[in-house]
Coordinates of C-alpha atoms and ligand atoms in Angstrom, one line a residue:
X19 CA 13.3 26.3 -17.7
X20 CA 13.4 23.5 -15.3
X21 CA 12.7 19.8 -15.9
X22 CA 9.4 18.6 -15.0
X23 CA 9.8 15.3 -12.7
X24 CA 8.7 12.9 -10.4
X25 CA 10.8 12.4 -7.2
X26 CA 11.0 8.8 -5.7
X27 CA 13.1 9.3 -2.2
X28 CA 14.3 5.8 -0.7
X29 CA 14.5 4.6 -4.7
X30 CA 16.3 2.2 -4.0
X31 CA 14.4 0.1 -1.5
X32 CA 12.0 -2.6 -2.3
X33 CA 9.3 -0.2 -3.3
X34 CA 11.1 1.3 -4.9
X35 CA 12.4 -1.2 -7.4
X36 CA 9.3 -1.8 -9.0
X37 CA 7.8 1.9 -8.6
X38 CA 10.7 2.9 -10.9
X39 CA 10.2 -0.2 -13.4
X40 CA 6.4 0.5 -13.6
X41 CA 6.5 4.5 -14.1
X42 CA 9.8 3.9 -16.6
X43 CA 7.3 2.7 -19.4
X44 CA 5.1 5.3 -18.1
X45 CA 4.6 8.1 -21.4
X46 CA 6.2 11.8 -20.2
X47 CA 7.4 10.5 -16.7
X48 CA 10.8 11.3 -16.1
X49 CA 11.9 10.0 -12.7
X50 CA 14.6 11.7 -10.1
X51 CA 15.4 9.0 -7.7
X52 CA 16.8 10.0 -4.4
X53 CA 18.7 7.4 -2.3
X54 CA 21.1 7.1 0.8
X55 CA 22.7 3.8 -1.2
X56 CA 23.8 3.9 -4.9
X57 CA 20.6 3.2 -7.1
X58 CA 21.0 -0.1 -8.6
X59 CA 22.4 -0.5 -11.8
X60 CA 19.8 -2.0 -13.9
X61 CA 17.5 0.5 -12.7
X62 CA 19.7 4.0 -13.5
X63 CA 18.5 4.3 -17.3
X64 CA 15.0 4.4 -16.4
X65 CA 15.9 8.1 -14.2
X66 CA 16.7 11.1 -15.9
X67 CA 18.6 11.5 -12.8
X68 CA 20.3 9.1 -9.7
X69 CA 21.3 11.2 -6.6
X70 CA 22.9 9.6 -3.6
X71 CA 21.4 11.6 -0.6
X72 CA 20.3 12.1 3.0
X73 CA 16.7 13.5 2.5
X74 CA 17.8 15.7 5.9
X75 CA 20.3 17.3 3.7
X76 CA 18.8 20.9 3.8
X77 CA 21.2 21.7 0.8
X78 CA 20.8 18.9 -1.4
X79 CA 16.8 19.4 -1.4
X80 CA 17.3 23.0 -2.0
X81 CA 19.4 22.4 -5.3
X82 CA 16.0 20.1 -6.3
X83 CA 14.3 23.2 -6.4
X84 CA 16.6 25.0 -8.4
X85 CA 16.7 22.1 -11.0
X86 CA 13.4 20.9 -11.3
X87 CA 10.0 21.5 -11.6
X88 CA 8.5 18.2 -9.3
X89 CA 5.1 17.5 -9.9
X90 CA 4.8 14.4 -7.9
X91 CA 6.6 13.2 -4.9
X92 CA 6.8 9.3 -4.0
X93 CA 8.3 9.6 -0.5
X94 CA 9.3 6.1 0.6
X95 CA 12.3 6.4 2.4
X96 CA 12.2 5.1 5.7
X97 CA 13.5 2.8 8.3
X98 CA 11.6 -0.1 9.1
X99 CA 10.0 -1.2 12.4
X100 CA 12.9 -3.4 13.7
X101 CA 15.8 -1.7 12.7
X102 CA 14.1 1.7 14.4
X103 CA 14.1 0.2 17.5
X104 CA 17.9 -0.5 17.5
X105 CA 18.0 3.6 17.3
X106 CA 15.0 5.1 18.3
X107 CA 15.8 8.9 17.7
X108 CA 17.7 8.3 14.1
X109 CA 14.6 6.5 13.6
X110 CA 12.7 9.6 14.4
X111 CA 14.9 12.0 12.9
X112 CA 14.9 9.8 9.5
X113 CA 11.1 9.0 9.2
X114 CA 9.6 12.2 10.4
X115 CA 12.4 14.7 10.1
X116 CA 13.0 13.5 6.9
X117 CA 8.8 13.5 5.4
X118 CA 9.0 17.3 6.9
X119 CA 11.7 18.3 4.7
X120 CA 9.7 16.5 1.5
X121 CA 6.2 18.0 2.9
X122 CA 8.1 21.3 2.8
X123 CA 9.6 20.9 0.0
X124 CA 6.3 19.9 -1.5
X125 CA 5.1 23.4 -0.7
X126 CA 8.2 25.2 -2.3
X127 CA 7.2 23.5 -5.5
X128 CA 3.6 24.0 -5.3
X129 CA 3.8 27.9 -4.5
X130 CA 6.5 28.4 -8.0
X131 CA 4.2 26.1 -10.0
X132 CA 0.9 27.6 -8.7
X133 CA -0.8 24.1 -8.2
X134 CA -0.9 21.4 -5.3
X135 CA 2.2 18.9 -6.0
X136 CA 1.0 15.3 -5.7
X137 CA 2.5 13.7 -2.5
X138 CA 2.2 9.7 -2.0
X139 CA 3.1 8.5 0.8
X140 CA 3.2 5.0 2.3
X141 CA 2.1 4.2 5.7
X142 CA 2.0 1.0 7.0
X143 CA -0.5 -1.8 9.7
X144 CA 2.6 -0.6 12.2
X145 CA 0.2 2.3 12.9
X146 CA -2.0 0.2 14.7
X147 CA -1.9 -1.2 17.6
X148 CA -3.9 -3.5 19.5
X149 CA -3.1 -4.8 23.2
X150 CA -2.9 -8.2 23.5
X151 CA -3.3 -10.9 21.3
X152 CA -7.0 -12.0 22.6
X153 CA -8.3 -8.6 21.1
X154 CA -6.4 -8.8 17.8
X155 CA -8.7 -12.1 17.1
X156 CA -11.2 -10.8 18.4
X157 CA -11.6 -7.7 16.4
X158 CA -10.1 -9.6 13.1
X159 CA -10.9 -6.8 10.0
X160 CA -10.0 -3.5 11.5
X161 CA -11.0 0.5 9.6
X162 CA -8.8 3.6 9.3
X163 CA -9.5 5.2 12.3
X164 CA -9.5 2.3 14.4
X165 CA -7.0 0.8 17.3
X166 CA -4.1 3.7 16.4
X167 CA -1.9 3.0 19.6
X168 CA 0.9 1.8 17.7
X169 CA 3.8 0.2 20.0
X170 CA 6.9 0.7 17.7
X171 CA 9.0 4.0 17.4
X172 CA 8.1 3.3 13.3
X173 CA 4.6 2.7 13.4
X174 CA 4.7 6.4 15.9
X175 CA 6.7 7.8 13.1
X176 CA 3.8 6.5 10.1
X177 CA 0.8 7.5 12.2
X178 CA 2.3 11.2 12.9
X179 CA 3.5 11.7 9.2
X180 CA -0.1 10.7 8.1
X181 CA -1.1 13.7 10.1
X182 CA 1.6 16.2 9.1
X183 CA 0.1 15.0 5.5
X184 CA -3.1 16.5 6.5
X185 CA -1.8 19.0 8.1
X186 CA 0.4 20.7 5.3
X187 CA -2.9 20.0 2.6
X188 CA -5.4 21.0 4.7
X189 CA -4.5 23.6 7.6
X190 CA -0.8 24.9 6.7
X191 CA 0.0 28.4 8.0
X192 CA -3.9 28.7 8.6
X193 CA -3.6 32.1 10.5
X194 CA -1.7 33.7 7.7
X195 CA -3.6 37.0 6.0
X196 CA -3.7 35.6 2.9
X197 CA -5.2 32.2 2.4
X198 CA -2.8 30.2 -0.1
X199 CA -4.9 28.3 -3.1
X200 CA -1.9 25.7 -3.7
X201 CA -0.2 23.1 -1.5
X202 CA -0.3 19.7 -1.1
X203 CA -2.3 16.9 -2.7
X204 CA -1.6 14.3 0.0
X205 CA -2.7 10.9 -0.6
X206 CA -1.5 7.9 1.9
X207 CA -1.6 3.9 1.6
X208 CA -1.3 2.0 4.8
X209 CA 0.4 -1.2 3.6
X210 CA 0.7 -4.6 4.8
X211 CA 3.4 -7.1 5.0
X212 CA 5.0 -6.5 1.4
X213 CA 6.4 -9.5 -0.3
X214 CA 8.7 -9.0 -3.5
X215 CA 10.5 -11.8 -6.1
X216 CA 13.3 -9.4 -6.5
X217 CA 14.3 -7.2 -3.2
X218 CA 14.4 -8.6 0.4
X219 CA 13.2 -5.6 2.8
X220 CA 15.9 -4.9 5.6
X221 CA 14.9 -4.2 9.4
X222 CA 10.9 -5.0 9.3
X223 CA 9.2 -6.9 10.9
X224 CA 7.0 -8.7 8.7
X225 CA 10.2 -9.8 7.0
X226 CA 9.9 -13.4 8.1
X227 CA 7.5 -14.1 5.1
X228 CA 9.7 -12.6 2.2
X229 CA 13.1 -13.9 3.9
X230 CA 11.4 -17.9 4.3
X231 CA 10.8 -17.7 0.6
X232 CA 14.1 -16.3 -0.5
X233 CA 15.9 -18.4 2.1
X234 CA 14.2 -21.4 0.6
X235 CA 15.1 -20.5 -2.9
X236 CA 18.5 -19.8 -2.5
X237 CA 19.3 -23.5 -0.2
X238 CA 20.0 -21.9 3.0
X239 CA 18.2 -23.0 6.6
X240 CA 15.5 -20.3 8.0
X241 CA 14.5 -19.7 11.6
X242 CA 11.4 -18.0 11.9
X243 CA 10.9 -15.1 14.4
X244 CA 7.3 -15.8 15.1
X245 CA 5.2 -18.6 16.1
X246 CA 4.0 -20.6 13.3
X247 CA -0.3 -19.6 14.2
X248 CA 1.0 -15.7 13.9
X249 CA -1.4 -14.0 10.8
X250 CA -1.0 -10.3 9.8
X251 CA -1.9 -9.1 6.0
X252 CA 0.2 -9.6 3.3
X253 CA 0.2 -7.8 -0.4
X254 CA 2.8 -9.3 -3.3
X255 CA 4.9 -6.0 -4.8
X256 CA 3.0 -5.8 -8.0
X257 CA -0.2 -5.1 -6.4
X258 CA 1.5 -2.8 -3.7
X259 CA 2.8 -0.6 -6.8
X260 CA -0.5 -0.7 -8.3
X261 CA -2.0 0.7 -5.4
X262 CA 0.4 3.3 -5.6
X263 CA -0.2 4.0 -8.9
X264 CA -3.8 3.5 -8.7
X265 CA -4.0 6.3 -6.3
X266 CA -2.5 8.6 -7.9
X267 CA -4.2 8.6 -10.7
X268 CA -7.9 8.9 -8.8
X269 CA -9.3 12.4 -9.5
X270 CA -8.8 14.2 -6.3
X271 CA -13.4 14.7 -5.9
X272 CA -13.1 10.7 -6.1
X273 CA -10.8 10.6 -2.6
X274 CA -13.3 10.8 0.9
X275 CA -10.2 10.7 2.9
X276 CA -6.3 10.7 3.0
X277 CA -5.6 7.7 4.2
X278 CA -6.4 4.1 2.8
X279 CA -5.8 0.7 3.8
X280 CA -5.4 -1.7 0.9
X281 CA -4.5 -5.2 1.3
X282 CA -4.7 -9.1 -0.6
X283 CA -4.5 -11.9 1.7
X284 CA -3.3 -12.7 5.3
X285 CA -1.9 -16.0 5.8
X286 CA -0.4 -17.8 9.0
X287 CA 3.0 -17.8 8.9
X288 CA 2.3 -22.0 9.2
X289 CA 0.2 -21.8 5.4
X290 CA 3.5 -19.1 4.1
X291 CA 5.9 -22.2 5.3
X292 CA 3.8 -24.4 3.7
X293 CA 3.3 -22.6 0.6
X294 CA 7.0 -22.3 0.1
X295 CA 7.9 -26.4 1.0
X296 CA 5.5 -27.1 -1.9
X297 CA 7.8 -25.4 -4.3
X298 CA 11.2 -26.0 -2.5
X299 CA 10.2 -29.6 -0.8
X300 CA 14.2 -29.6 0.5
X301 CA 13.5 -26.5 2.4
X302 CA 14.8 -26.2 6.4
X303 CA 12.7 -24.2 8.3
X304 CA 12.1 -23.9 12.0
X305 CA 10.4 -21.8 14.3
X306 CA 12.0 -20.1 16.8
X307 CA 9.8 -17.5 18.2
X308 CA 11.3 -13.6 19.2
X309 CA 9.8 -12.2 22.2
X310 CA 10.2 -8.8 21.2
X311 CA 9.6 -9.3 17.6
X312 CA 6.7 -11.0 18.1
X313 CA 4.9 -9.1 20.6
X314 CA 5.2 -6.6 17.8
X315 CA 3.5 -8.6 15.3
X316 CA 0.7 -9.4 17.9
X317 CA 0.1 -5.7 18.1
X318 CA -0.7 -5.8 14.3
X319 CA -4.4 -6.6 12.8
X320 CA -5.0 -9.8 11.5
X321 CA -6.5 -8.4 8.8
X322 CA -7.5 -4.7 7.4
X323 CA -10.4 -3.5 5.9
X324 CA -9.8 -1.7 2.1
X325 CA -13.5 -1.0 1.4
X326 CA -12.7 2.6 1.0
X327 CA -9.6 2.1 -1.4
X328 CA -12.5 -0.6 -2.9
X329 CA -15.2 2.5 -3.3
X330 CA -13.3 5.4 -4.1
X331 CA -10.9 4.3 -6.4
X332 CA -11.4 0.9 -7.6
X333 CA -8.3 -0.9 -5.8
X334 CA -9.0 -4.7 -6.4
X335 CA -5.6 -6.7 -5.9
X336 CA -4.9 -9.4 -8.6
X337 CA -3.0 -11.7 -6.4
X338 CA -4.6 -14.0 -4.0
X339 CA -2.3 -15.7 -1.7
X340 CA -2.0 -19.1 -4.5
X341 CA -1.5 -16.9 -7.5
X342 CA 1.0 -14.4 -5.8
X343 CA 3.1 -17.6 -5.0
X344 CA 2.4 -20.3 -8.1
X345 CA 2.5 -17.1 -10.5
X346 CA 4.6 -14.4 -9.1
X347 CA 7.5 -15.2 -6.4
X348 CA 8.1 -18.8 -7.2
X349 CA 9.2 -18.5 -10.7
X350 CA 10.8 -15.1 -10.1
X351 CA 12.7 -16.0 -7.3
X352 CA 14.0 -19.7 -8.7
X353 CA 15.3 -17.3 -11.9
X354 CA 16.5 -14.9 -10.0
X355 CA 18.6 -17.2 -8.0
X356 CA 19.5 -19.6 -10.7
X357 CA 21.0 -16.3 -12.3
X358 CA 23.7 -14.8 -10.2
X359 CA 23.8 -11.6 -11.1
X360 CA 20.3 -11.1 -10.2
X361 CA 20.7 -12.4 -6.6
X362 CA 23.4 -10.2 -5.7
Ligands
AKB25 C1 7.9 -3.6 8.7 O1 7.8 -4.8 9.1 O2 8.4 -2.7 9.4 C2 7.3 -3.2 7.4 C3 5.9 -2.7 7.7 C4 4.8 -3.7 8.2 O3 5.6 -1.6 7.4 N1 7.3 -4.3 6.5

């Protein structure tokens, strides 16, 4: 008989972290964590299992099958929208390579276990994109369907795999004779901005509000990317891993579409400076404004609109922008990096 699991791909990331924490005190859930890097050590005896592994490793995916019944995929693995445009193709071959071979894989399981297998997937605001700055005030709060020209190789990549989501639950291999009952149960959040106490995201480009704060903690100068007016949506960890968990719980008749937007607050990056120099008064930051960088952050919304995830499945954040700071990443980051071993 083979072990009924959860996958989490890219289990060490950020997301990661605190997916694995949360669904570690979960009853019955015993988690397989896939990962290009080592998974971290205080995180390897909440997995019944820590692989290091390329999720384009045609092999090492096909030995999951052998080994495990999975029930649920989390498939975050991905390389953010700066480092992707260092290496456009890898980028590619990573991000949407790499969701087919889960998607398929997804199918595999579904077709021995004879129901859909639960597939979360996190999108991101990269998939929008909006010209020029004029029309991203103008059009403030923007829907699902709305503005989806992204401008990063990433946000491509997110938009595309959102499809291939809908594609593999609702049309797979739709000309075949016989009509399968069991595939995928896709379900997508586009996140915001994500800011977490303990990780520090690498290659995105909302990373100038998570790397002030932990740059202020730790002592050390920060120069901002972006122009101290920029605004984009934000969402502390906890609530992002809610989300995730809130979703996946929703009984499938509750969920009108695939994809939901969910977000918490969205800040300048002025009031996130501001914020921080409250707590860490000896803080240096400047601005110093990236052309490239921020043109793509001027091609994100200001703002998103989550009345679906609202509706359809109850997603109400519990941080505001003051209580995400004065509650969450303030005193988790001063212990974190008042304790070394944390920090590292
Ligand atoms: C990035 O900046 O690439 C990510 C994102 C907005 O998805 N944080």
């Amino acid at each position: 008989m083979r072990k009924e699991v959860v996958l989490i791909t890219g289990a060490n990331g950020e997301m990661g972290h605190g997916l694995i924490s949360h669904l570690a005190k979960m009853e019955n859930k015993r988690i397989v964590a896939l990962d290009v890097q080592p998974l971290d050590q205080e995180l390897r005896a909440c997995c019944e299992r820590y692989i290091v592994g390329d999720i384009l490793d045609g092999m090492l995916l096909g030995r999951m099958v052998v080994e495990y019944e999975i029930q649920t995929i989390y498939h975050l693995a991905s390389i953010l929208s700066t480092k992707a445009e260092y290496n456009p193709e890898t980028a590619h071959r990573i991000n949407v390579e790499g969701t087919l071979n889960l998607l398929r894989l997804a199918v595999e399981q579904s077709e021995w276990q004879g129901r859909p297998v639960k597939f979360l997937y996190p999108s991101s605001i990269a998939a929008y994109g909006i010209p020029n700055l004029e029309t991203k005030n103008k059009v403030g709060k923007v829907k699902e369907n709305e503005w989806l020209y992204p401008t990063t190789m990433y946000g491509c990549n997110k938009l595309y795999c959102e499809h291939l989501g809908r594609y593999y639950s609702t049309h797979y291999r739709q000309l075949a004779v016989e009509q399968r009952k069991s595939t995928i149960d896709f379900r997508c959040i586009r996140f915001p901005g994500l800011i977490s106490a303990d990780t520090l995201p690498t290659g995105g480009t909302s990373d100038y509000a998570p790397e002030m704060l932990h740059h202020a903690a730790q002592g050390l100068p920060y120069v901002c990317f972006v122009r101290p007016d920029t605004q984009l949506p934000f969402m502390a960890m906890p609530d992002a891993i809610k989300s995730l968990l809130l979703l996946e719980q929703a009984p499938r008749e509750n969920l009108s579409q695939l994809v939901y937007n969910v977000t918490s607050f969205c800040p300048t990056a002025q009031k996130i400076h501001e914020i921080v120099k409250q707590s860490f008064p000896a803080a240096e930051i400047t601005f110093s404004p990236h052309k490239s960088r921020q043109a793509i952050v001027d091609s994100w919304p200001v703002d998103i609109d989550d009345s679906a995830a609202r509706n359809d499945w109850n997603w109400n954040p519990d941080y505001s922008l003051e209580k995400a700071f004065t509650e969450y990443l303030i005193p988790a980051v001063q212990k974190r990096y008042r304790d070394p071993e944390k920090a590292s």
